[in-house]
Short mmCIF file of C-alpha atoms in Angstrom, two decimals:
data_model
loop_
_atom_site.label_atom_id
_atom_site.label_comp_id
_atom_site.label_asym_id
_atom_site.label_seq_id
_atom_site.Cartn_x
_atom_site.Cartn_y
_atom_site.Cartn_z
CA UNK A 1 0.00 0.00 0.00
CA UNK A 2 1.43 3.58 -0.79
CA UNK A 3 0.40 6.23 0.59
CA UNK A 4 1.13 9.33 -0.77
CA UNK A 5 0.01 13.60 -0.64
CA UNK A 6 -0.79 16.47 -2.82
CA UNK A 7 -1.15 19.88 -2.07
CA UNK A 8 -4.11 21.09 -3.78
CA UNK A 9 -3.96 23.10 -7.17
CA UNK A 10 -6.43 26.06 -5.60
CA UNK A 11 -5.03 28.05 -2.94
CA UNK A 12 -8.63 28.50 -1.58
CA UNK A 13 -8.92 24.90 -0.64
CA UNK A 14 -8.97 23.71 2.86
CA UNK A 15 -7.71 20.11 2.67
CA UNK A 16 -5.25 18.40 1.04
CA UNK A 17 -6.02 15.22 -1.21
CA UNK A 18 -4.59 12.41 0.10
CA UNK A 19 -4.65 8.87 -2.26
CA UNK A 20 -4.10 5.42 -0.70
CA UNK A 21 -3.59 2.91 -3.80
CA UNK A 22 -5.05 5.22 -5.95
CA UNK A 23 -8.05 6.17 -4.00
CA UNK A 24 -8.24 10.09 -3.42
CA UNK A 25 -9.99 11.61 -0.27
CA UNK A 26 -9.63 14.62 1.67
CA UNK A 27 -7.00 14.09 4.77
CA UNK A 28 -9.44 14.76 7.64
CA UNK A 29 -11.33 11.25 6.03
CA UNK A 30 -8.48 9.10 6.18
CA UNK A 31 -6.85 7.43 9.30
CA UNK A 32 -3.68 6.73 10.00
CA UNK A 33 -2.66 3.88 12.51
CA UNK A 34 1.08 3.56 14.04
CA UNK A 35 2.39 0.74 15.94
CA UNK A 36 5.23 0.92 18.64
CA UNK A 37 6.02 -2.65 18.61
CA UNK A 38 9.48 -4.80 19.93
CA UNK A 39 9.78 -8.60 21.15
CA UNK A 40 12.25 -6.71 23.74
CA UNK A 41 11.38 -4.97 26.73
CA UNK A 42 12.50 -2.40 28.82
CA UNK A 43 13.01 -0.55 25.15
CA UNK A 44 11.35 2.72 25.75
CA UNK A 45 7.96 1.44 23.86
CA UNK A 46 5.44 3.09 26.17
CA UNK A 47 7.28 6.19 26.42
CA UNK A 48 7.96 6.81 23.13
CA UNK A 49 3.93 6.34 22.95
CA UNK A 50 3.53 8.07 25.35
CA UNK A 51 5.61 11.10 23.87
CA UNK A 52 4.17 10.39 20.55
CA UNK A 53 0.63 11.09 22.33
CA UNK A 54 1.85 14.37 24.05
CA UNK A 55 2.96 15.61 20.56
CA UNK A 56 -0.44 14.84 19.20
CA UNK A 57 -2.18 16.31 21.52
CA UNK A 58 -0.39 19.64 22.00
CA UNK A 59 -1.21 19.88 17.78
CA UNK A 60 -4.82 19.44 19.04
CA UNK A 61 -4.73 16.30 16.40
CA UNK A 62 -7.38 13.31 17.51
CA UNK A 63 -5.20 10.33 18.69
CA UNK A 64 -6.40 6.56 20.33
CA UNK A 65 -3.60 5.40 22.21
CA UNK A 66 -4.24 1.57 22.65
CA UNK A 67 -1.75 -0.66 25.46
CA UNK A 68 -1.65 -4.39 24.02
CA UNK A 69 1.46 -5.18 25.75
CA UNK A 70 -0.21 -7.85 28.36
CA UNK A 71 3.01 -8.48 30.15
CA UNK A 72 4.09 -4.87 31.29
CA UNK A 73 1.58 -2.38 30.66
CA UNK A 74 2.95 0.79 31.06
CA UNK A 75 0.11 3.36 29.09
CA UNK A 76 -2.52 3.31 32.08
CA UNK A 77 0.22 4.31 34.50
CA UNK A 78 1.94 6.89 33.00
CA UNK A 79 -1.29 9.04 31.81
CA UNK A 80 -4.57 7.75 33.92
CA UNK A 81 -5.01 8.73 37.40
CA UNK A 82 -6.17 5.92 40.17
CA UNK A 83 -9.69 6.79 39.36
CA UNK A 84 -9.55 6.65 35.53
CA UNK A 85 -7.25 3.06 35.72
CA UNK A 86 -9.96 1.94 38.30
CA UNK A 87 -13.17 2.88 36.24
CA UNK A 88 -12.58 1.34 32.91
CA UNK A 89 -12.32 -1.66 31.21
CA UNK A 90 -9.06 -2.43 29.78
CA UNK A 91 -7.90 -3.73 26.76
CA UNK A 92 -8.94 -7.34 27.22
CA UNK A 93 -12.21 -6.87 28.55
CA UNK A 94 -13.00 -4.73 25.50
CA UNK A 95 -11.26 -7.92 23.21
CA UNK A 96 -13.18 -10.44 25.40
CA UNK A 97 -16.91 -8.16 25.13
CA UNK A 98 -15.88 -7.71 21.39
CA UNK A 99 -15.57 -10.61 20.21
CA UNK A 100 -18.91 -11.65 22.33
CA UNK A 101 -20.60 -9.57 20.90
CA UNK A 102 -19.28 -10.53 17.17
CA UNK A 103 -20.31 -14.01 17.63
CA UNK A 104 -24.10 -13.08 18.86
CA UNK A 105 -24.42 -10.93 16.20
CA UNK A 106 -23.35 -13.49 13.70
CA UNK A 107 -25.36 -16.13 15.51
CA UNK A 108 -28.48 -14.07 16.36
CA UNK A 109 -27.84 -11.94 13.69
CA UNK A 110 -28.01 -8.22 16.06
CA UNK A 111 -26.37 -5.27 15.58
CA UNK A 112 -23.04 -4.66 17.03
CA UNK A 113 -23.24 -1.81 19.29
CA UNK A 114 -22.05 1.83 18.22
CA UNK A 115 -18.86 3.29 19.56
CA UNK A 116 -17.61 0.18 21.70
CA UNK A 117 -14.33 1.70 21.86
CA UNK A 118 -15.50 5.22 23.49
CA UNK A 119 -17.35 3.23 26.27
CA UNK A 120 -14.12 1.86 27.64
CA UNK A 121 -11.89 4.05 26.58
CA UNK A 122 -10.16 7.63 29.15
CA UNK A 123 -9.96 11.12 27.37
CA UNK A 124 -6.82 12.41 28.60
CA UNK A 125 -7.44 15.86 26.90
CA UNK A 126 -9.88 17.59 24.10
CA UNK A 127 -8.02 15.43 21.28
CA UNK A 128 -6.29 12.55 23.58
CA UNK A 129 -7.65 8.74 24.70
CA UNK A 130 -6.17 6.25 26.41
CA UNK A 131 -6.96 2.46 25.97
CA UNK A 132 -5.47 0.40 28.72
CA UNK A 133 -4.51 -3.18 28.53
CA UNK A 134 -5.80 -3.17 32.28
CA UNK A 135 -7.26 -0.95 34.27
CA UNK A 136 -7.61 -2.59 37.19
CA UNK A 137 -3.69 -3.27 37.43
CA UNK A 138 -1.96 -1.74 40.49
CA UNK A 139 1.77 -1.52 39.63
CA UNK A 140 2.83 0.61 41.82
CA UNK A 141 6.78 0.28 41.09
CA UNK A 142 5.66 1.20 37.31
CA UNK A 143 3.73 4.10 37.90
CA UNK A 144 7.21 6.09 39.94
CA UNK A 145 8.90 4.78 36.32
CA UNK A 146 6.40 7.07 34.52
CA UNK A 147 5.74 10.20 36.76
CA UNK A 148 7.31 12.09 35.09
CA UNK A 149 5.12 11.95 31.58
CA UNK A 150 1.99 12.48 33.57
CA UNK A 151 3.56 15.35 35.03
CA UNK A 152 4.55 17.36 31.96
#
């Protein structure tokens, strides 16, 4: 898949064109999704997300931050508070509920629900969310790692 951008021939228009295999759209229709991914830990993964998502949101740009890493999950410490990390669902319950729901919906043949991903998921800021991988995790060694992010 390439991805690549225009600027448009009129100076009066608001968006650039983007095309995805040949597809055009304006930019504001298209997504884009990054992974921060190793088979190492202790790599700087969640706080290079976690910077990543700091940038974003100080451009006021729309981001989903999502924590998949079941072994050391690092996203819910570093930018929920106690109450936010004890109030949601994480990651696996929203998997779990997910693909419940897909398989009564394919069996019964009902409607997925709307927005399943906003009824689990923090807002940080106006443009920021954070998806745990756990929210009921208590690491309390991890969150003194990661003060300093929820600090700046």
């Amino acid at each position: 898949m390439s991805v690549t951008e225009k600027r448009p021939e009129s100076p009066k228009a608001e968006t650039r064109a983007t095309s995805v295999s040949g597809y055009e759209a304006p930019a504001e229709a298209l997504r884009l999704v990054t992974t921060f991914y190793s088979f190492k830990g202790g790599v700087g993964r969640s706080q290079a997300l976690c910077a990543a998502g700091y940038v974003l949101a100080r451009q006021r740009r729309k981001a989903l931050l999502v924590d998949v890493d079941l072994e050391a999950p690092g996203l819910s410490i570093a930018l929920l508070d106690e109450e936010a990390r004890q109030a949601r669902q994480g990651f696996v319950e929203i998997a779990t509920d997910l693909s419940t729901q897909i398989l009564n919906a394919v069996t019964d043949q009902k409607p997925l629900p709307e927005n399943l991903v906003s009824q689990v998921a923090s807002w940080i800021s106006d443009s920021l969310q954070v998806l745990p991988e756990n929210a009921y995790l208590g690491l309390d060694e991890k969150e003194r790692t990661f003060v300093t992010f929820r600090g700046s």
